[in-house]
Short mmCIF file of C-alpha atoms in Angstrom, two decimals:
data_model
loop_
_atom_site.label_atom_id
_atom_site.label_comp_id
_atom_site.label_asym_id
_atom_site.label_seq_id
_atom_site.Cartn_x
_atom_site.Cartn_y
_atom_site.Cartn_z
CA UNK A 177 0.00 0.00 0.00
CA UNK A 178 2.91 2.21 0.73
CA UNK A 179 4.47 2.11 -2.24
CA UNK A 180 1.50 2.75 -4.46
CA UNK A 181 0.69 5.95 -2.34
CA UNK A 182 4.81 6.46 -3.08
CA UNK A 183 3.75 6.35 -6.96
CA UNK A 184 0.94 8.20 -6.97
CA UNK A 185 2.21 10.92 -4.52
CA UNK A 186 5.43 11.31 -7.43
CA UNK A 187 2.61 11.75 -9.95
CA UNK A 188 0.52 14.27 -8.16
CA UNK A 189 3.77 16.05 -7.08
CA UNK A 190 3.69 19.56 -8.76
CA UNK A 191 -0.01 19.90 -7.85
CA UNK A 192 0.46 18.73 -3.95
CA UNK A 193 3.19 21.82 -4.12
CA UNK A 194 1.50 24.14 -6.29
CA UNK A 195 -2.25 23.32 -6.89
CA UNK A 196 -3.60 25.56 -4.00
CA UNK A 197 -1.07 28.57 -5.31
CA UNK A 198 -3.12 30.48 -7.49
CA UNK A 199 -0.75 31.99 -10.20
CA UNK A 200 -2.76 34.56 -11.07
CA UNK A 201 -3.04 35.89 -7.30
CA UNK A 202 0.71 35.44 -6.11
CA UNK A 203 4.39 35.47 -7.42
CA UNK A 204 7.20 33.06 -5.42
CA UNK A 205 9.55 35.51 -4.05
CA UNK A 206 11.80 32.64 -3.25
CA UNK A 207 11.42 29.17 -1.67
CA UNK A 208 13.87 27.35 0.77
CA UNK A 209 13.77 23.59 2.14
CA UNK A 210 14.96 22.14 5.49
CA UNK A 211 16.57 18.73 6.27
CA UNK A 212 15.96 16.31 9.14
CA UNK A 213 17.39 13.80 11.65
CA UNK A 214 14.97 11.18 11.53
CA UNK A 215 12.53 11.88 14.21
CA UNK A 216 13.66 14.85 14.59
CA UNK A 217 11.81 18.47 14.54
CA UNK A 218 14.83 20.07 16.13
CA UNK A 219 16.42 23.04 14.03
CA UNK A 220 20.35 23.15 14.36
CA UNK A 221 22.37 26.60 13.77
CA UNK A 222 22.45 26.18 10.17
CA UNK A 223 18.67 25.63 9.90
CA UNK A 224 18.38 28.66 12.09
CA UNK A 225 20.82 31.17 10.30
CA UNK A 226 18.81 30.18 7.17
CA UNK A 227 15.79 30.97 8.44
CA UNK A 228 16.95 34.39 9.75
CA UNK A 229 18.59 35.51 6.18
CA UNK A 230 14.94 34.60 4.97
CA UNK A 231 13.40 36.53 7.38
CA UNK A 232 15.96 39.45 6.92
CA UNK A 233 15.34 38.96 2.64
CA UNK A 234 11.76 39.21 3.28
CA UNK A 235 11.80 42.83 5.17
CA UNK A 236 12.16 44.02 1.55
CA UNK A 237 9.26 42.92 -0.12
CA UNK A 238 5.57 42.97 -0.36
CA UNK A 239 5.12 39.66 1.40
CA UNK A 240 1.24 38.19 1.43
CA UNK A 241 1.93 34.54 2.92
CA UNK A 242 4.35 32.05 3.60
CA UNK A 243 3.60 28.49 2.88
CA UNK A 244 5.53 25.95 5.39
CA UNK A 245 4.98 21.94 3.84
CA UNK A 246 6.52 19.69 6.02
CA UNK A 247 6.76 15.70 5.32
CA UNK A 248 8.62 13.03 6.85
CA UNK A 249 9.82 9.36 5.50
CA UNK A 250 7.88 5.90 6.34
CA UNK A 251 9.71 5.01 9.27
CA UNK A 252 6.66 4.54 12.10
CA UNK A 253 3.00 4.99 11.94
CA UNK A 254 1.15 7.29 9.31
CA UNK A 255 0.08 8.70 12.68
CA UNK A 256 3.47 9.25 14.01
CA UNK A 257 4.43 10.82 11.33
CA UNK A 258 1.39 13.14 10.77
CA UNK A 259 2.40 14.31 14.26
CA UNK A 260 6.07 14.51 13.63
CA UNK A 261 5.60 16.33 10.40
CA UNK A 262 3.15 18.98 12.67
CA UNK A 263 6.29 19.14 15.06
CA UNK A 264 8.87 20.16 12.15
CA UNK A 265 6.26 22.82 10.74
CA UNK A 266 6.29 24.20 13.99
CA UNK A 267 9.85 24.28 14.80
CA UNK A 268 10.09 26.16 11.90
CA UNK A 269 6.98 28.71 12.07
CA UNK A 270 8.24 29.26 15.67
CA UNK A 271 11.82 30.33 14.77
CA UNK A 272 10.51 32.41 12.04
CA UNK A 273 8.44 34.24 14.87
CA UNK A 274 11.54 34.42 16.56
CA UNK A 275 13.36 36.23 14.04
CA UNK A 276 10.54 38.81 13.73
CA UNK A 277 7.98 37.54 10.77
CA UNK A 278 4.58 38.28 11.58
CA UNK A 279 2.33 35.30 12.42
CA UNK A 280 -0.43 36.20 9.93
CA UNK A 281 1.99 35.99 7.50
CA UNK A 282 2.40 31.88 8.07
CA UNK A 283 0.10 29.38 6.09
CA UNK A 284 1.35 25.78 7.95
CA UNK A 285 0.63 22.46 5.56
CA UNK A 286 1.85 19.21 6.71
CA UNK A 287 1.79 15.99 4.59
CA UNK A 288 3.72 13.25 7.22
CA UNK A 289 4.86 10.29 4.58
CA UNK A 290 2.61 11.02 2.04
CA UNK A 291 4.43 12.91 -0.38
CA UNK A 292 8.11 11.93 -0.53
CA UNK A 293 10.04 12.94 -3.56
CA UNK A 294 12.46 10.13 -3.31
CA UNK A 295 11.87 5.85 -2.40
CA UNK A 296 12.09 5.69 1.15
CA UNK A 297 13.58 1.80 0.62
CA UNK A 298 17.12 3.73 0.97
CA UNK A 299 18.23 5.62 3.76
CA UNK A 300 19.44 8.38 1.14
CA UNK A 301 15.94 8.64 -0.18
CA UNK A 302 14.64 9.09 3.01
CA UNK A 303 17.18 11.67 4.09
CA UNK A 304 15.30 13.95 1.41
CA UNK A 305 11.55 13.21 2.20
CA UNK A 306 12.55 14.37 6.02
CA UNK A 307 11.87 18.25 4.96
CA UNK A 308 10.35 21.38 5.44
CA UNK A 309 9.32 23.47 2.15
CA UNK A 310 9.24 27.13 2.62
CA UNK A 311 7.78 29.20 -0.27
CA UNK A 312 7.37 32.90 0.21
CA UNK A 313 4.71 34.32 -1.44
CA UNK A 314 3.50 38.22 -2.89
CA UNK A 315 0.56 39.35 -4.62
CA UNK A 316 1.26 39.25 -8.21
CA UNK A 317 0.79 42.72 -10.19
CA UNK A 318 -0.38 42.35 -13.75
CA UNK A 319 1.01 45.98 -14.47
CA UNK A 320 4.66 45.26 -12.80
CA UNK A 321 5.08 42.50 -15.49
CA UNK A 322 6.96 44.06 -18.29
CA UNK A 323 6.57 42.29 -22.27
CA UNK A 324 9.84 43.57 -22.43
CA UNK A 325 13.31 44.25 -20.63
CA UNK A 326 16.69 45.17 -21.91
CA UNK A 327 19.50 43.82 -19.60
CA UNK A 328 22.70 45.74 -19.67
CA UNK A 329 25.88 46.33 -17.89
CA UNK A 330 29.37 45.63 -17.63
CA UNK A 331 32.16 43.75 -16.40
CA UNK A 332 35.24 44.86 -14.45
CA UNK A 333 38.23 43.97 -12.54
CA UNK A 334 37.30 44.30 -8.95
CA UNK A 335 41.00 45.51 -8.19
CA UNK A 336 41.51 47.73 -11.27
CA UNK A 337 38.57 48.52 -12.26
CA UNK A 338 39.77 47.78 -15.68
CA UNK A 339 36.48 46.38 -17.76
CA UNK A 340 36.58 42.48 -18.87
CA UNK A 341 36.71 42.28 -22.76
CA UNK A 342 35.16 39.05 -23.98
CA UNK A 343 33.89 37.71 -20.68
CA UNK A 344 30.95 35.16 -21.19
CA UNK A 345 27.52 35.95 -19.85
CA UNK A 346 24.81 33.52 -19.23
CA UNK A 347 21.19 34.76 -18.88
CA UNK A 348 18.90 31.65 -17.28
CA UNK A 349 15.49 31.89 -17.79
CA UNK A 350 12.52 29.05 -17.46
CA UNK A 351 15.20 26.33 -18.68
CA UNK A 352 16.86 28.38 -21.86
CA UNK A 353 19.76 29.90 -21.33
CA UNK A 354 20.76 32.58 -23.64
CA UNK A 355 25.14 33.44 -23.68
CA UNK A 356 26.69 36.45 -24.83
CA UNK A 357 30.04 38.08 -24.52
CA UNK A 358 31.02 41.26 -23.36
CA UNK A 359 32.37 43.98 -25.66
CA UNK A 360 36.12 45.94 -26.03
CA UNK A 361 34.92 47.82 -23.02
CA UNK A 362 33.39 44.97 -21.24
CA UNK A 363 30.05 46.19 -21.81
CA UNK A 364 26.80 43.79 -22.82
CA UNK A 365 23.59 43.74 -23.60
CA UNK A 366 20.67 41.85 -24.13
CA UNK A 367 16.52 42.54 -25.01
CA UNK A 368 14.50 39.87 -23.32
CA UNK A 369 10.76 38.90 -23.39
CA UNK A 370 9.35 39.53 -19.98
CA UNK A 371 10.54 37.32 -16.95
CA UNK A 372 9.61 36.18 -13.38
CA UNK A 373 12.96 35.35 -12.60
CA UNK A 374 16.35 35.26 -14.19
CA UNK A 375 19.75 34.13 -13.70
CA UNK A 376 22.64 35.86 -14.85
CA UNK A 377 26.38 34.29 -14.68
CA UNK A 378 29.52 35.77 -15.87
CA UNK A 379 32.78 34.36 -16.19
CA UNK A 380 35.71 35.58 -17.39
CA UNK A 381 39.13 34.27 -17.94
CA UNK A 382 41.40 34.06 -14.44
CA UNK A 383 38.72 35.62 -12.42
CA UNK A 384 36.00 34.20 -10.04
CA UNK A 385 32.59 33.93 -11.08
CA UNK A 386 29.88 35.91 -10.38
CA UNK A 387 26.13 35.33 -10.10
CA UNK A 388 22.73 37.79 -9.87
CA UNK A 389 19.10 36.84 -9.30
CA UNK A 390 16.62 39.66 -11.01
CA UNK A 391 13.03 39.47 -10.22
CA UNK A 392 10.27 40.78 -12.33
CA UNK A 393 11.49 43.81 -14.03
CA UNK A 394 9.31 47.06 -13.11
CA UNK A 395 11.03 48.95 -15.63
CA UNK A 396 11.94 48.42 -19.12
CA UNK A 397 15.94 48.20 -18.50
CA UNK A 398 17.65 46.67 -15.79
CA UNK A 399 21.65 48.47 -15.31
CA UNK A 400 24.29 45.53 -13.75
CA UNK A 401 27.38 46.63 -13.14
CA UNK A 402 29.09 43.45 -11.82
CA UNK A 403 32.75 42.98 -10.47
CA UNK A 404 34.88 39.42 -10.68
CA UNK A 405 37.75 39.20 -8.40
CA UNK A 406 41.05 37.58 -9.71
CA UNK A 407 41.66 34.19 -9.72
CA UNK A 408 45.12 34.74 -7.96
CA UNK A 409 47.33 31.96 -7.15
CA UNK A 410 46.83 31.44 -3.41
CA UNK A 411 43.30 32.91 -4.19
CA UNK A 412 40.06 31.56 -1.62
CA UNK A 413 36.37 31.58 -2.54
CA UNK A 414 33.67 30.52 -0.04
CA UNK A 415 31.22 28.21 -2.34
CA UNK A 416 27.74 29.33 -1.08
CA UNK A 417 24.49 27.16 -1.16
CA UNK A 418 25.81 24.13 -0.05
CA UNK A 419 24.11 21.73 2.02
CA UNK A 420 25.20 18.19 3.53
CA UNK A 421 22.89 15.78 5.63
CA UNK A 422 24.06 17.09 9.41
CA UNK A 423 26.86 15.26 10.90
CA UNK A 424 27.45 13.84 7.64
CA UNK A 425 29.41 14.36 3.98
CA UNK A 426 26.43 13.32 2.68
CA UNK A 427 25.08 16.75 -0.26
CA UNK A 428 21.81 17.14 -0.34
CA UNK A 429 19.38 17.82 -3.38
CA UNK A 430 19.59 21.39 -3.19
CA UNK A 431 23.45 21.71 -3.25
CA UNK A 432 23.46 20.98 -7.42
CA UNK A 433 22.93 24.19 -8.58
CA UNK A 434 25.73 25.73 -7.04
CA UNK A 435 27.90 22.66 -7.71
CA UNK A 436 27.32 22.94 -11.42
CA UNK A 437 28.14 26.67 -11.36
CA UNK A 438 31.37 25.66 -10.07
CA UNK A 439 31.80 23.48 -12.63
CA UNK A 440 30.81 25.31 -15.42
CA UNK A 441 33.28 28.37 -13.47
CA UNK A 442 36.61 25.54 -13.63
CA UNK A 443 35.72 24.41 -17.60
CA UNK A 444 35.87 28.17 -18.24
CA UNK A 445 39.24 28.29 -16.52
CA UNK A 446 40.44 25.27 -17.72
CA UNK A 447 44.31 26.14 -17.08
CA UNK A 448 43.83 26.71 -13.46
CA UNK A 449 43.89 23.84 -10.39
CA UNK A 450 42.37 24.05 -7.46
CA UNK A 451 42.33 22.52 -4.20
CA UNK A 452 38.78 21.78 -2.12
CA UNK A 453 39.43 22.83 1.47
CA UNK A 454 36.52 21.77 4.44
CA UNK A 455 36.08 23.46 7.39
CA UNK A 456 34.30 22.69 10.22
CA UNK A 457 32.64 24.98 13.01
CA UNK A 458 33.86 24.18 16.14
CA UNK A 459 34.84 27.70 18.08
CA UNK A 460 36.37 28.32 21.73
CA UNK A 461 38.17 24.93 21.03
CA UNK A 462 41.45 23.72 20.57
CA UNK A 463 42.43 22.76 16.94
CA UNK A 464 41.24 19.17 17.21
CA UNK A 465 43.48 16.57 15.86
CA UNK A 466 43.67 15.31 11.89
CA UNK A 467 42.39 11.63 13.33
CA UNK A 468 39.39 12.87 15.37
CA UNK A 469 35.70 12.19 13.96
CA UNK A 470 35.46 16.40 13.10
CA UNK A 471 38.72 16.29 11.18
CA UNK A 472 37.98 13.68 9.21
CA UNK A 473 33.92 15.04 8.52
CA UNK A 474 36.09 18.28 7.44
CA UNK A 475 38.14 15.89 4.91
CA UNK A 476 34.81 13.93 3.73
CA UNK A 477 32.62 17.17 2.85
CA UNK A 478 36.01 18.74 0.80
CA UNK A 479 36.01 15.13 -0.68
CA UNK A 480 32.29 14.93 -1.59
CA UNK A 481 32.52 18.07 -3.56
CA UNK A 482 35.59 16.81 -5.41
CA UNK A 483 34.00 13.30 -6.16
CA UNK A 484 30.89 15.63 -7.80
CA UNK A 485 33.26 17.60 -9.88
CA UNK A 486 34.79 14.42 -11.08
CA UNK A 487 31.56 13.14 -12.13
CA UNK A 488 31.42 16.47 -14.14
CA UNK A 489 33.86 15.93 -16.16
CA UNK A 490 36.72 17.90 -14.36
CA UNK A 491 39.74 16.31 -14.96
CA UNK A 492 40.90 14.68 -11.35
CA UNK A 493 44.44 15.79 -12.05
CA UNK A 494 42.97 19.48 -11.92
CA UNK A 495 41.51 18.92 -8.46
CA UNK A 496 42.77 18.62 -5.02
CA UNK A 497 40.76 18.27 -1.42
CA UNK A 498 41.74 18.78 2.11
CA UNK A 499 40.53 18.91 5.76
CA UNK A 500 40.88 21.39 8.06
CA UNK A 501 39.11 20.58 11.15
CA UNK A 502 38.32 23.74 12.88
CA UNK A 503 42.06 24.95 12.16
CA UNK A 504 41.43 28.08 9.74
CA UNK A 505 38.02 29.58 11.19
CA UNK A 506 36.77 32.52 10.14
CA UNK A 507 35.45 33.24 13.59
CA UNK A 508 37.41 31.62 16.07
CA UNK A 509 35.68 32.61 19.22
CA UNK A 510 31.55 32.27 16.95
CA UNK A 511 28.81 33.38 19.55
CA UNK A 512 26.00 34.36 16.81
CA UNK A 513 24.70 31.01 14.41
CA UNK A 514 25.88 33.39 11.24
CA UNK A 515 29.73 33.28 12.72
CA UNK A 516 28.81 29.49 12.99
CA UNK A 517 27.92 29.10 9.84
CA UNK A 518 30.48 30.80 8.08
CA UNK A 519 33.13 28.61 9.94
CA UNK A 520 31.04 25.54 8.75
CA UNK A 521 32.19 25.47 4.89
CA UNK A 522 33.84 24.40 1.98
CA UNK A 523 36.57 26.56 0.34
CA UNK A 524 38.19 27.00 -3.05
CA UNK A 525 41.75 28.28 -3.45
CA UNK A 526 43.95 28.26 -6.44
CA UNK A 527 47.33 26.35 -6.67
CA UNK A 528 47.91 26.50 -9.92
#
């Protein structure tokens, strides 16, 4: 019985998300998702910072609702589960109180087992039905959508200020993706049909990539002007947006975006080699010692990211990954879950 409400639950997916979101009424401002011990509802630091830049993202905008889904695997009763999921939409609707959201602002659905997006026969697959999906919601405007938009800018050294001749942009958009290059000047320019949301990557040759999200357009041109930082031997980058099972190496789902951007970033850069360093968070603390559990999870996460790149297509003898334990924080002495975070991370420098 389980696994036919499995398949038909994969079926009715996109309208179990989306069929009581009336299009016409709301835009998605943006939509996070939350992972889970199982039987867990407990939030950790990372779940908590997230939930506070959400919070802090929202002050911005014309909010109408948040949705909070929350689902769990088939371990246990259906009405375990229905409980448990209630416990994890809580945990988070409470924190988001906590940070300052207003509670008629929160719309809580819960689902307990019955709409995984993964088999729960593996432990992997249930690792991702053990969520919380948060979609922020704002009334949609017929008159802020434009037919229209012209995207321009430039490109320029963020040291020199010197523009980026020939630098590649990519402009993401409902699953085409439109590339153009930048001029003498470093200048570019593009006329779109109207959008909801759009992605825009550059790269450029020995410099670090750069990324912008663009919402509706209210006007008919949208101005970038958009700074890459050299890819300098020695050279760090923090790689944002990703996300491992807690208390394991283990990437979840929503980690692949920003792993293909970095792979898409070295194929660009094809001369340069890099080395994947992982950090861990543990502050106040001696530096604990390269055969301890935390030294080693440093090692694994570095390694995870590596193995992905591999599978890519990056060629291994490009590639290089590390531990660092809690060695090289950024915040030694962390007291606020942001300096936590930030410690808690996996680096890219350039060695070659």
């Amino acid at each position: 019985m389980r696994f036919f409400l499995y398949t038909l639950s994969l079926l009715l997916l996109p309208q179990l998300l989306f069929g009581q979101i009336d299009r016409k009424r709301y835009r998605f401002i943006s939509t996070n998702e939350l992972f889970f011990e199982s039987g867990s509802f407990e939030l950790d630091a990372q779940d908590k910072a997230e939930l506070k830049a959400l919070v802090e993202k929202l002050s911005g905008e014309e909010l109408e609702k948040i949705i909070i889904q929350a689902h769990t695997d088939s371990i246990g009763s259906s009405l375990h589960n229905n409980e448990l999921a209630q416990n994890r939409a809580n945990s988070v609707a409470q924190e988001l109180l906590l940070q300052g959201l207003d509670s008629s602002f929160i719309d809580v659905r819960t689902y307990g087992e019955f709409s995984p997006i993964a088999n729960n026969n593996t432990e992997e697959g249930r690792a991702k039905n053990r969520r919380v999906s948060i979609y922020a919601l704002a009334p949609y405007d017929p008159s802020r959508f434009r037919d229209k938009c012209k995207i321009k800018g430039r490109l320029t050294d963020s040291k020199t200020n010197a523009p980026l001749a020939n630098a590649q942009i990519l402009m993401v958009c409902m699953g085409r993706q439109d590339t153009l290059f930048t001029d003498a000047e470093g200048y570019f320019e593009q006329l779109l049909g109207g959008f909801r949301q759009l992605e825009l990557r550059a790269y450029a040759k020995n410099y670090f990539f750069a990324n912008r999200l663009l919402k509706t357009p209210e006007t008919d041109s949208i101005y970038l002007d958009i700074q890459l930082e050299p890819a300098l031997l020695g050279g760090k980058v923090q790689l944002s947006d990703l996300y491992f099972q807690a208390g394991t190496a283990e990437l979840l789902s929503n980690s692949e975006k920003a792993l293909n951007e970095i792979a898409d970033f070295m194929r660009y850069n094809s001369t340069l080699k890099f080395e994947l360093g992982g950090h861990i968070n543990k502050p106040n603390r001696a530096p604990v010692p390269p055969q301890s559990r935390s030294y080693q999870l440093s090692e694994a996460r570095a390694k995870a990211v590596y193995d992905y790149l591999i599978q890519k297509g990056i060629a291994a003898e490009r590639l290089k990954y590390r531990g660092y334990g809690n060695w090289e924080m950024i915040h030694p002495r962390a007291q606020t879950a942001l300096e936590q975070q930030l410690n808690r991370r996996v680096e890219l420098k350039i060695i070659q």
